[in-house]
Amino acid sequence: MIVSRFAVALLVFIVAAPPLGAQVPASHDHKAAVEHKPSVAELAARGDGDAQYQMGLAALGGAKKVRKDAGAALMWFGLAAFNGNAAAAVDAARLFETNGDMAAAARWWYRAGQLGDHLARDRFLERFVNGDIPGLGGLAGASWLAERAEAGDRAAVLALGDAFAFGREVPVDLAWAERWYAEAALSGDVEGMFRLGRLDLFRPAQWRAPSKETDHDGHWQGPVYWPLRAQARDKDSGEYDLGRKAEAGELDIDPKLLSWGRPGMVQAEYWLREAAERGHVGAQALLGQAYLDGTELPLDVVGAASLLQAAGSAGHVGALERVAMMAAKGQGFPGGDPVRAWVSLDLAAALGDGEAAAERDHFGSTIGPRVLARARQMAQDIRALRFPVTAPAGEAPTVEDAAPADPVTTETAPQ
């Protein structure tokens, strides 16, 4: 309601206010005109930020016998903030927070921060790092967060990596995302290892130019990568060539000297394994799924079974479902393991997954009563030890939670 009143009031003000350069009609009494001092309202109408701020305070009851009007206050605070008044932006943010509109409040904390209020910057960054708002507001927000990260704030380091990896109100830049994730990972932060590995895992294949990687003295200068162009054709033959000929021309080399591969595979496996061995459940689930799929990483069913079991034992619902599927089909479990399959589905159901409960009941009808009785007893014992409290439906983690919702590509990163 406040926002709608604010919008209407702002529109009325813009329409009714005289142009800033408008001439005031000359008074018949020249002396009176010279001595006239404009009121706060007149100054506010002329665009004076301090006067507009005072009008906003008055609308909140700052003056005697003035009825509080939050909509009018927000209108004046907004105009004052746009005209450079940091205190007005702060008060606008507080008003929106009072009414539970965190997104609008964040915009005004951001504006106050732009105007030099360091406490407002801290408030804005806390909201972002804690996940209360979706983005950094722009590059100014990224620079404030970078100051925190460079000062050793681990949460800021990871949040900054996420901002650039997923484009959270800053341009997607995988080079910067990798830079911040790597800083956390190299300092021993397990979550940083996981996020760096996740980023590398979803990097697409790229062309590589080995002949361009050495200088005139034969010293290796590092890999030279170029993105594959999925729809590119050879201009002469008309056949799809993933941009090989065009990029070879740009590099001034023979197209046969270009090779291609997945540069992120090795790094991804390394960092995900490092995190998994340190007990990171998301890394165990994601790496296990990658081994099971055999797409992002080479197929390793036995390795997948081990990692998914580890994640499942920690309560990862998606991993439990994968283990159940593998055990029922005999993947990673020679000869099959119906008891393990039923128990895994039962544990997933106990953690709030309704679909797992239906699958468990259906699977139970396909195995013998003695096997089912054994599975029930085992599940009861495990649940009593590991999962004494049932998680609310919809809150249990899945394998997909470990992967980016919208994987970004290296084509958006600086070359």
Tab-separated table of C-alpha atoms in Angstrom:
chain	number	residue	atom	x	y	z
A	1	MET	CA	0.000	0.000	0.000
A	2	ILE	CA	2.867	2.349	0.881
A	3	VAL	CA	4.544	1.727	-2.443
A	4	SER	CA	1.371	2.494	-4.448
A	5	ARG	CA	0.742	5.685	-2.490
A	6	PHE	CA	4.367	6.656	-2.978
A	7	ALA	CA	4.091	6.182	-6.750
A	8	VAL	CA	0.869	8.228	-6.987
A	9	ALA	CA	2.257	11.003	-4.824
A	10	LEU	CA	5.485	11.136	-6.810
A	11	LEU	CA	3.543	11.391	-10.083
A	12	VAL	CA	1.389	14.209	-8.730
A	13	PHE	CA	4.468	16.037	-7.521
A	14	ILE	CA	6.256	15.762	-10.865
A	15	VAL	CA	3.223	16.960	-12.784
A	16	ALA	CA	2.390	19.827	-10.406
A	17	ALA	CA	5.877	21.087	-9.572
A	18	PRO	CA	7.020	24.128	-11.577
A	19	PRO	CA	10.094	23.760	-13.786
A	20	LEU	CA	13.317	24.396	-11.939
A	21	GLY	CA	14.184	27.221	-14.306
A	22	ALA	CA	10.722	28.836	-14.234
A	23	GLN	CA	10.671	32.568	-13.567
A	24	VAL	CA	8.747	33.847	-10.543
A	25	PRO	CA	6.337	36.650	-11.549
A	26	ALA	CA	7.687	40.034	-10.571
A	27	SER	CA	6.050	41.525	-7.506
A	28	HIS	CA	4.522	44.998	-7.559
A	29	ASP	CA	6.399	45.633	-4.375
A	30	HIS	CA	10.052	45.300	-5.399
A	31	LYS	CA	11.309	45.657	-1.846
A	32	ALA	CA	8.993	42.887	-0.601
A	33	ALA	CA	10.161	40.595	-3.407
A	34	VAL	CA	13.789	41.182	-2.499
A	35	GLU	CA	13.177	40.497	1.174
A	36	HIS	CA	11.060	37.365	0.584
A	37	LYS	CA	12.716	34.171	1.797
A	38	PRO	CA	11.474	30.975	0.198
A	39	SER	CA	9.823	28.482	2.524
A	40	VAL	CA	10.966	24.892	2.983
A	41	ALA	CA	8.116	23.792	0.725
A	42	GLU	CA	9.200	26.213	-1.992
A	43	LEU	CA	12.806	25.078	-1.761
A	44	ALA	CA	11.675	21.461	-1.909
A	45	ALA	CA	9.626	22.181	-5.031
A	46	ARG	CA	12.714	23.712	-6.623
A	47	GLY	CA	14.710	20.512	-6.073
A	48	ASP	CA	16.601	21.305	-2.870
A	49	GLY	CA	17.522	17.906	-1.402
A	50	ASP	CA	17.817	19.125	2.191
A	51	ALA	CA	14.434	20.812	2.022
A	52	GLN	CA	12.866	17.716	0.516
A	53	TYR	CA	14.303	15.678	3.376
A	54	GLN	CA	12.754	18.094	5.883
A	55	MET	CA	9.392	17.717	4.132
A	56	GLY	CA	9.687	13.957	4.492
A	57	LEU	CA	10.448	14.220	8.198
A	58	ALA	CA	7.473	16.538	8.626
A	59	ALA	CA	5.222	13.994	6.906
A	60	LEU	CA	6.264	11.477	9.540
A	61	GLY	CA	5.167	13.795	12.343
A	62	GLY	CA	8.373	15.720	12.785
A	63	ALA	CA	6.368	18.910	13.180
A	64	LYS	CA	3.577	19.428	15.696
A	65	LYS	CA	-0.009	18.650	14.718
A	66	VAL	CA	1.110	16.963	11.494
A	67	ARG	CA	-0.514	13.630	10.739
A	68	LYS	CA	1.908	10.858	9.916
A	69	ASP	CA	1.848	10.007	6.208
A	70	ALA	CA	4.386	7.311	5.256
A	71	GLY	CA	3.528	7.545	1.561
A	72	ALA	CA	4.260	11.271	1.431
A	73	ALA	CA	7.396	10.756	3.505
A	74	LEU	CA	8.678	8.164	1.058
A	75	MET	CA	7.988	10.506	-1.839
A	76	TRP	CA	10.042	13.277	-0.271
A	77	PHE	CA	12.784	10.926	0.920
A	78	GLY	CA	13.041	9.478	-2.567
A	79	LEU	CA	13.370	12.891	-4.205
A	80	ALA	CA	15.891	14.008	-1.596
A	81	ALA	CA	17.970	10.855	-2.050
A	82	PHE	CA	18.045	11.322	-5.814
A	83	ASN	CA	19.242	14.856	-5.157
A	84	GLY	CA	22.136	13.641	-3.042
A	85	ASN	CA	20.787	13.447	0.522
A	86	ALA	CA	22.165	10.271	2.121
A	87	ALA	CA	20.114	10.603	5.324
A	88	ALA	CA	16.917	10.565	3.270
A	89	ALA	CA	17.953	7.334	1.585
A	90	VAL	CA	18.659	5.784	4.990
A	91	ASP	CA	15.262	6.795	6.360
A	92	ALA	CA	13.541	5.472	3.225
A	93	ALA	CA	15.334	2.137	3.670
A	94	ARG	CA	14.240	1.943	7.309
A	95	LEU	CA	10.629	2.687	6.396
A	96	PHE	CA	10.594	-0.123	3.824
A	97	GLU	CA	12.257	-2.528	6.261
A	98	THR	CA	9.620	-1.698	8.870
A	99	ASN	CA	6.972	-2.757	6.370
A	100	GLY	CA	8.833	-5.939	5.433
A	101	ASP	CA	9.811	-4.904	1.894
A	102	MET	CA	13.461	-5.985	1.959
A	103	ALA	CA	13.984	-5.584	-1.791
A	104	ALA	CA	12.911	-1.934	-1.764
A	105	ALA	CA	14.865	-1.295	1.432
A	106	ALA	CA	17.983	-2.720	-0.176
A	107	ARG	CA	17.717	-0.279	-3.079
A	108	TRP	CA	17.757	2.638	-0.666
A	109	TRP	CA	20.606	1.192	1.447
A	110	TYR	CA	22.477	0.904	-1.837
A	111	ARG	CA	21.689	4.528	-2.742
A	112	ALA	CA	22.837	5.728	0.671
A	113	GLY	CA	26.020	3.747	0.189
A	114	GLN	CA	26.578	5.406	-3.168
A	115	LEU	CA	26.257	8.747	-1.403
A	116	GLY	CA	29.076	7.824	0.971
A	117	ASP	CA	27.273	6.343	4.000
A	118	HIS	CA	29.536	3.472	5.080
A	119	LEU	CA	27.060	2.103	7.637
A	120	ALA	CA	24.468	1.859	4.860
A	121	ARG	CA	26.994	-0.029	2.725
A	122	ASP	CA	27.555	-2.483	5.563
A	123	ARG	CA	23.821	-2.952	6.008
A	124	PHE	CA	23.369	-3.602	2.282
A	125	LEU	CA	26.240	-6.095	2.141
A	126	GLU	CA	24.976	-7.960	5.189
A	127	ARG	CA	21.617	-8.376	3.480
A	128	PHE	CA	23.300	-9.794	0.377
A	129	VAL	CA	25.733	-12.114	2.136
A	130	ASN	CA	22.926	-13.472	4.343
A	131	GLY	CA	20.774	-14.168	1.283
A	132	ASP	CA	18.054	-11.644	2.153
A	133	ILE	CA	18.348	-9.918	-1.235
A	134	PRO	CA	19.151	-11.516	-4.616
A	135	GLY	CA	21.859	-9.248	-5.982
A	136	LEU	CA	24.654	-6.744	-5.427
A	137	GLY	CA	22.823	-3.841	-7.020
A	138	GLY	CA	25.628	-3.109	-9.466
A	139	LEU	CA	29.369	-2.750	-9.740
A	140	ALA	CA	29.478	-0.347	-6.792
A	141	GLY	CA	28.124	-3.123	-4.570
A	142	ALA	CA	30.720	-5.506	-5.979
A	143	SER	CA	33.512	-3.057	-5.151
A	144	TRP	CA	32.270	-2.706	-1.550
A	145	LEU	CA	32.104	-6.471	-1.165
A	146	ALA	CA	35.574	-6.828	-2.697
A	147	GLU	CA	36.930	-4.558	0.035
A	148	ARG	CA	35.538	-6.947	2.620
A	149	ALA	CA	36.847	-9.964	0.763
A	150	GLU	CA	40.339	-8.517	0.476
A	151	ALA	CA	40.261	-7.819	4.214
A	152	GLY	CA	39.861	-11.550	4.861
A	153	ASP	CA	36.084	-11.922	5.233
A	154	ARG	CA	35.525	-15.527	4.085
A	155	ALA	CA	31.759	-15.138	3.640
A	156	ALA	CA	32.370	-12.098	1.422
A	157	VAL	CA	34.870	-14.056	-0.700
A	158	LEU	CA	32.341	-16.809	-1.438
A	159	ALA	CA	29.459	-14.383	-1.949
A	160	LEU	CA	31.518	-12.374	-4.440
A	161	GLY	CA	32.366	-15.541	-6.351
A	162	ASP	CA	28.667	-16.427	-6.518
A	163	ALA	CA	27.773	-12.930	-7.711
A	164	PHE	CA	30.084	-13.181	-10.732
A	165	ALA	CA	29.337	-16.862	-11.400
A	166	PHE	CA	25.558	-16.400	-11.536
A	167	GLY	CA	25.275	-12.745	-12.573
A	168	ARG	CA	23.608	-11.493	-9.414
A	169	GLU	CA	23.063	-7.904	-10.570
A	170	VAL	CA	26.620	-7.761	-11.903
A	171	PRO	CA	27.812	-9.033	-15.309
A	172	VAL	CA	28.613	-12.754	-15.416
A	173	ASP	CA	32.386	-13.068	-15.366
A	174	LEU	CA	33.766	-16.547	-14.809
A	175	ALA	CA	37.319	-15.308	-14.578
A	176	TRP	CA	36.428	-13.222	-11.530
A	177	ALA	CA	34.229	-15.963	-10.078
A	178	GLU	CA	37.107	-18.408	-10.359
A	179	ARG	CA	39.495	-15.868	-8.838
A	180	TRP	CA	37.408	-15.552	-5.636
A	181	TYR	CA	36.498	-19.233	-5.369
A	182	ALA	CA	40.161	-20.127	-5.807
A	183	GLU	CA	41.172	-17.723	-3.048
A	184	ALA	CA	38.862	-19.534	-0.646
A	185	ALA	CA	39.850	-22.996	-1.859
A	186	LEU	CA	43.587	-22.362	-1.669
A	187	SER	CA	43.211	-21.122	1.890
A	188	GLY	CA	41.672	-24.460	2.866
A	189	ASP	CA	37.995	-23.489	2.807
A	190	VAL	CA	36.000	-26.632	1.960
A	191	GLU	CA	33.000	-24.695	0.651
A	192	GLY	CA	35.339	-22.762	-1.636
A	193	MET	CA	36.750	-26.053	-2.962
A	194	PHE	CA	33.231	-27.276	-3.700
A	195	ARG	CA	32.138	-24.108	-5.503
A	196	LEU	CA	35.343	-23.936	-7.536
A	197	GLY	CA	34.942	-27.568	-8.550
A	198	ARG	CA	31.290	-27.021	-9.438
A	199	LEU	CA	32.197	-24.034	-11.605
A	200	ASP	CA	34.879	-25.999	-13.459
A	201	LEU	CA	32.664	-29.060	-13.891
A	202	PHE	CA	30.187	-27.233	-16.090
A	203	ARG	CA	32.690	-25.450	-18.298
A	204	PRO	CA	32.100	-26.446	-21.940
A	205	ALA	CA	34.674	-27.815	-24.333
A	206	GLN	CA	37.106	-25.315	-25.874
A	207	TRP	CA	39.601	-25.109	-28.691
A	208	ARG	CA	43.222	-25.067	-27.624
A	209	ALA	CA	46.179	-23.693	-29.613
A	210	PRO	CA	49.344	-25.439	-28.328
A	211	SER	CA	51.563	-23.775	-30.942
A	212	LYS	CA	50.674	-20.369	-29.454
A	213	GLU	CA	51.620	-21.329	-25.925
A	214	THR	CA	55.394	-20.881	-26.188
A	215	ASP	CA	57.481	-17.760	-26.722
A	216	HIS	CA	60.387	-17.320	-29.156
A	217	ASP	CA	62.754	-18.921	-26.633
A	218	GLY	CA	60.578	-22.013	-26.242
A	219	HIS	CA	59.259	-21.103	-22.789
A	220	TRP	CA	55.690	-22.235	-22.144
A	221	GLN	CA	53.383	-19.302	-21.453
A	222	GLY	CA	50.258	-21.166	-20.397
A	223	PRO	CA	47.247	-22.608	-22.260
A	224	VAL	CA	45.526	-20.624	-24.996
A	225	TYR	CA	41.801	-21.431	-25.143
A	226	TRP	CA	39.075	-20.329	-27.535
A	227	PRO	CA	35.361	-21.215	-27.167
A	228	LEU	CA	33.716	-23.719	-29.463
A	229	ARG	CA	31.107	-22.179	-31.737
A	230	ALA	CA	28.328	-24.727	-31.862
A	231	GLN	CA	26.585	-23.352	-34.982
A	232	ALA	CA	29.672	-22.335	-36.985
A	233	ARG	CA	30.267	-23.758	-40.476
A	234	ASP	CA	33.304	-24.014	-42.697
A	235	LYS	CA	32.852	-21.234	-45.283
A	236	ASP	CA	34.225	-23.423	-48.087
A	237	SER	CA	32.521	-26.767	-47.446
A	238	GLY	CA	29.466	-25.510	-45.575
A	239	GLU	CA	29.918	-28.252	-42.958
A	240	TYR	CA	29.740	-27.654	-39.213
A	241	ASP	CA	33.254	-27.267	-37.835
A	242	LEU	CA	32.588	-25.689	-34.403
A	243	GLY	CA	34.388	-22.565	-35.563
A	244	ARG	CA	37.701	-24.321	-36.077
A	245	LYS	CA	38.636	-22.706	-39.375
A	246	ALA	CA	37.500	-19.216	-38.410
A	247	GLU	CA	39.358	-19.250	-35.105
A	248	ALA	CA	42.484	-20.697	-36.725
A	249	GLY	CA	42.381	-17.731	-39.096
A	250	GLU	CA	42.143	-15.319	-36.178
A	251	LEU	CA	45.119	-17.022	-34.547
A	252	ASP	CA	46.989	-17.184	-37.880
A	253	ILE	CA	47.709	-20.921	-37.616
A	254	ASP	CA	46.833	-24.065	-39.539
A	255	PRO	CA	43.375	-25.363	-38.426
A	256	LYS	CA	44.965	-28.795	-37.901
A	257	LEU	CA	47.010	-27.302	-35.045
A	258	LEU	CA	43.875	-26.610	-33.025
A	259	SER	CA	42.816	-29.325	-30.574
A	260	TRP	CA	39.775	-29.357	-28.343
A	261	GLY	CA	38.887	-30.717	-24.953
A	262	ARG	CA	37.255	-30.065	-21.599
A	263	PRO	CA	39.778	-27.939	-19.661
A	264	GLY	CA	37.629	-27.913	-16.554
A	265	MET	CA	37.393	-31.675	-16.107
A	266	VAL	CA	40.714	-32.212	-14.358
A	267	GLN	CA	40.382	-29.175	-12.100
A	268	ALA	CA	36.760	-29.981	-11.300
A	269	GLU	CA	37.519	-33.550	-10.294
A	270	TYR	CA	40.443	-32.442	-8.158
A	271	TRP	CA	38.571	-29.800	-6.181
A	272	LEU	CA	35.355	-31.789	-5.794
A	273	ARG	CA	37.324	-34.771	-4.516
A	274	GLU	CA	39.243	-32.557	-2.101
A	275	ALA	CA	35.954	-31.244	-0.715
A	276	ALA	CA	34.308	-34.691	-0.715
A	277	GLU	CA	37.163	-36.246	1.243
A	278	ARG	CA	36.731	-33.495	3.827
A	279	GLY	CA	33.081	-34.441	4.275
A	280	HIS	CA	31.332	-31.869	2.074
A	281	VAL	CA	27.986	-33.514	1.324
A	282	GLY	CA	27.234	-31.424	-1.759
A	283	ALA	CA	30.624	-32.298	-3.258
A	284	GLN	CA	30.083	-36.002	-2.555
A	285	ALA	CA	26.684	-35.914	-4.240
A	286	LEU	CA	27.770	-33.861	-7.257
A	287	LEU	CA	30.961	-35.831	-7.882
A	288	GLY	CA	29.118	-39.132	-7.452
A	289	GLN	CA	26.443	-38.067	-9.923
A	290	ALA	CA	29.120	-36.933	-12.416
A	291	TYR	CA	30.802	-40.341	-12.210
A	292	LEU	CA	27.452	-42.080	-12.626
A	293	ASP	CA	26.448	-40.017	-15.666
A	294	GLY	CA	29.825	-40.364	-17.362
A	295	THR	CA	29.271	-37.040	-19.157
A	296	GLU	CA	31.098	-34.327	-17.268
A	297	LEU	CA	33.619	-36.892	-15.959
A	298	PRO	CA	34.619	-40.393	-17.110
A	299	LEU	CA	32.177	-43.136	-16.081
A	300	ASP	CA	33.040	-44.686	-12.705
A	301	VAL	CA	30.064	-46.591	-11.305
A	302	VAL	CA	31.917	-47.998	-8.302
A	303	GLY	CA	33.267	-44.575	-7.377
A	304	ALA	CA	29.787	-43.110	-7.829
A	305	ALA	CA	28.263	-45.689	-5.487
A	306	SER	CA	30.785	-44.944	-2.768
A	307	LEU	CA	30.355	-41.164	-2.961
A	308	LEU	CA	26.564	-41.251	-3.180
A	309	GLN	CA	26.371	-43.585	-0.203
A	310	ALA	CA	28.502	-41.162	1.801
A	311	ALA	CA	26.235	-38.239	0.868
A	312	GLY	CA	23.126	-40.316	1.535
A	313	SER	CA	24.337	-41.322	4.980
A	314	ALA	CA	24.563	-37.603	5.804
A	315	GLY	CA	20.929	-37.102	4.823
A	316	HIS	CA	21.213	-35.987	1.189
A	317	VAL	CA	17.868	-37.007	-0.314
A	318	GLY	CA	18.959	-36.937	-3.950
A	319	ALA	CA	21.941	-39.162	-3.175
A	320	LEU	CA	19.703	-41.644	-1.350
A	321	GLU	CA	17.441	-41.862	-4.394
A	322	ARG	CA	20.421	-42.510	-6.695
A	323	VAL	CA	21.748	-45.215	-4.372
A	324	ALA	CA	18.328	-46.875	-4.354
A	325	MET	CA	18.207	-46.877	-8.155
A	326	MET	CA	21.740	-48.266	-8.444
A	327	ALA	CA	21.174	-50.964	-5.814
A	328	ALA	CA	17.916	-52.068	-7.459
A	329	LYS	CA	19.582	-52.336	-10.887
A	330	GLY	CA	22.853	-53.808	-9.673
A	331	GLN	CA	24.905	-50.732	-10.692
A	332	GLY	CA	27.885	-50.544	-8.374
A	333	PHE	CA	26.392	-53.329	-6.290
A	334	PRO	CA	27.122	-56.665	-8.015
A	335	GLY	CA	24.044	-58.817	-8.179
A	336	GLY	CA	21.827	-56.046	-6.849
A	337	ASP	CA	20.970	-55.169	-3.276
A	338	PRO	CA	17.187	-54.904	-2.731
A	339	VAL	CA	17.570	-54.295	0.992
A	340	ARG	CA	19.815	-51.290	0.389
A	341	ALA	CA	17.442	-49.997	-2.283
A	342	TRP	CA	14.390	-50.161	-0.002
A	343	VAL	CA	16.242	-48.695	2.978
A	344	SER	CA	17.549	-45.776	0.885
A	345	LEU	CA	14.057	-44.939	-0.328
A	346	ASP	CA	12.668	-45.208	3.194
A	347	LEU	CA	15.316	-42.818	4.537
A	348	ALA	CA	14.586	-40.365	1.727
A	349	ALA	CA	10.892	-40.554	2.597
A	350	ALA	CA	11.695	-39.974	6.281
A	351	LEU	CA	13.511	-36.796	5.245
A	352	GLY	CA	10.372	-35.443	3.584
A	353	ASP	CA	10.449	-36.734	-0.010
A	354	GLY	CA	6.905	-37.817	-0.896
A	355	GLU	CA	7.903	-39.338	-4.243
A	356	ALA	CA	10.463	-41.534	-2.494
A	357	ALA	CA	7.730	-42.856	-0.222
A	358	ALA	CA	5.621	-43.900	-3.224
A	359	GLU	CA	8.640	-45.524	-4.907
A	360	ARG	CA	9.496	-47.341	-1.681
A	361	ASP	CA	6.005	-48.801	-1.377
A	362	HIS	CA	5.992	-49.887	-5.009
A	363	PHE	CA	9.432	-51.445	-4.758
A	364	GLY	CA	8.447	-53.214	-1.527
A	365	SER	CA	5.671	-55.009	-3.386
A	366	THR	CA	8.208	-56.527	-5.801
A	367	ILE	CA	10.501	-58.154	-3.206
A	368	GLY	CA	9.846	-61.108	-0.934
A	369	PRO	CA	8.343	-60.693	2.566
A	370	ARG	CA	11.494	-61.870	4.340
A	371	VAL	CA	13.672	-59.408	2.427
A	372	LEU	CA	11.153	-56.648	3.107
A	373	ALA	CA	11.067	-57.463	6.836
A	374	ARG	CA	14.849	-57.292	6.996
A	375	ALA	CA	14.845	-53.980	5.144
A	376	ARG	CA	12.216	-52.528	7.490
A	377	GLN	CA	14.224	-53.470	10.563
A	378	MET	CA	17.441	-52.057	9.126
A	379	ALA	CA	15.733	-48.812	8.131
A	380	GLN	CA	14.202	-48.476	11.589
A	381	ASP	CA	17.596	-48.887	13.247
A	382	ILE	CA	19.295	-46.383	10.921
A	383	ARG	CA	16.553	-43.802	11.295
A	384	ALA	CA	16.736	-44.030	15.068
A	385	LEU	CA	20.493	-43.422	14.973
A	386	ARG	CA	20.900	-40.928	12.130
A	387	PHE	CA	17.557	-39.256	11.410
A	388	PRO	CA	15.600	-39.059	14.690
A	389	VAL	CA	13.601	-36.057	13.456
A	390	THR	CA	11.658	-36.061	10.201
A	391	ALA	CA	12.486	-33.092	7.978
A	392	PRO	CA	9.561	-30.973	6.717
A	393	ALA	CA	8.479	-31.880	3.200
A	394	GLY	CA	10.262	-29.892	0.524
A	395	GLU	CA	13.247	-28.919	2.666
A	396	ALA	CA	15.472	-31.932	2.055
A	397	PRO	CA	18.463	-31.351	-0.259
A	398	THR	CA	18.765	-32.979	-3.669
A	399	VAL	CA	21.625	-33.738	-6.032
A	400	GLU	CA	20.423	-30.894	-8.232
A	401	ASP	CA	20.992	-28.460	-5.348
A	402	ALA	CA	24.711	-29.048	-5.812
A	403	ALA	CA	24.672	-27.835	-9.428
A	404	PRO	CA	24.070	-24.310	-10.775
A	405	ALA	CA	20.441	-23.731	-11.689
A	406	ASP	CA	21.537	-22.027	-14.890
A	407	PRO	CA	25.097	-23.151	-15.707
A	408	VAL	CA	27.116	-20.366	-17.246
A	409	THR	CA	29.642	-20.892	-20.000
A	410	THR	CA	33.166	-19.745	-20.551
A	411	GLU	CA	32.069	-17.778	-23.607
A	412	THR	CA	30.970	-15.002	-21.234
A	413	ALA	CA	34.360	-14.826	-19.542
A	414	PRO	CA	37.118	-12.502	-20.691
A	415	GLN	CA	39.466	-14.134	-23.181
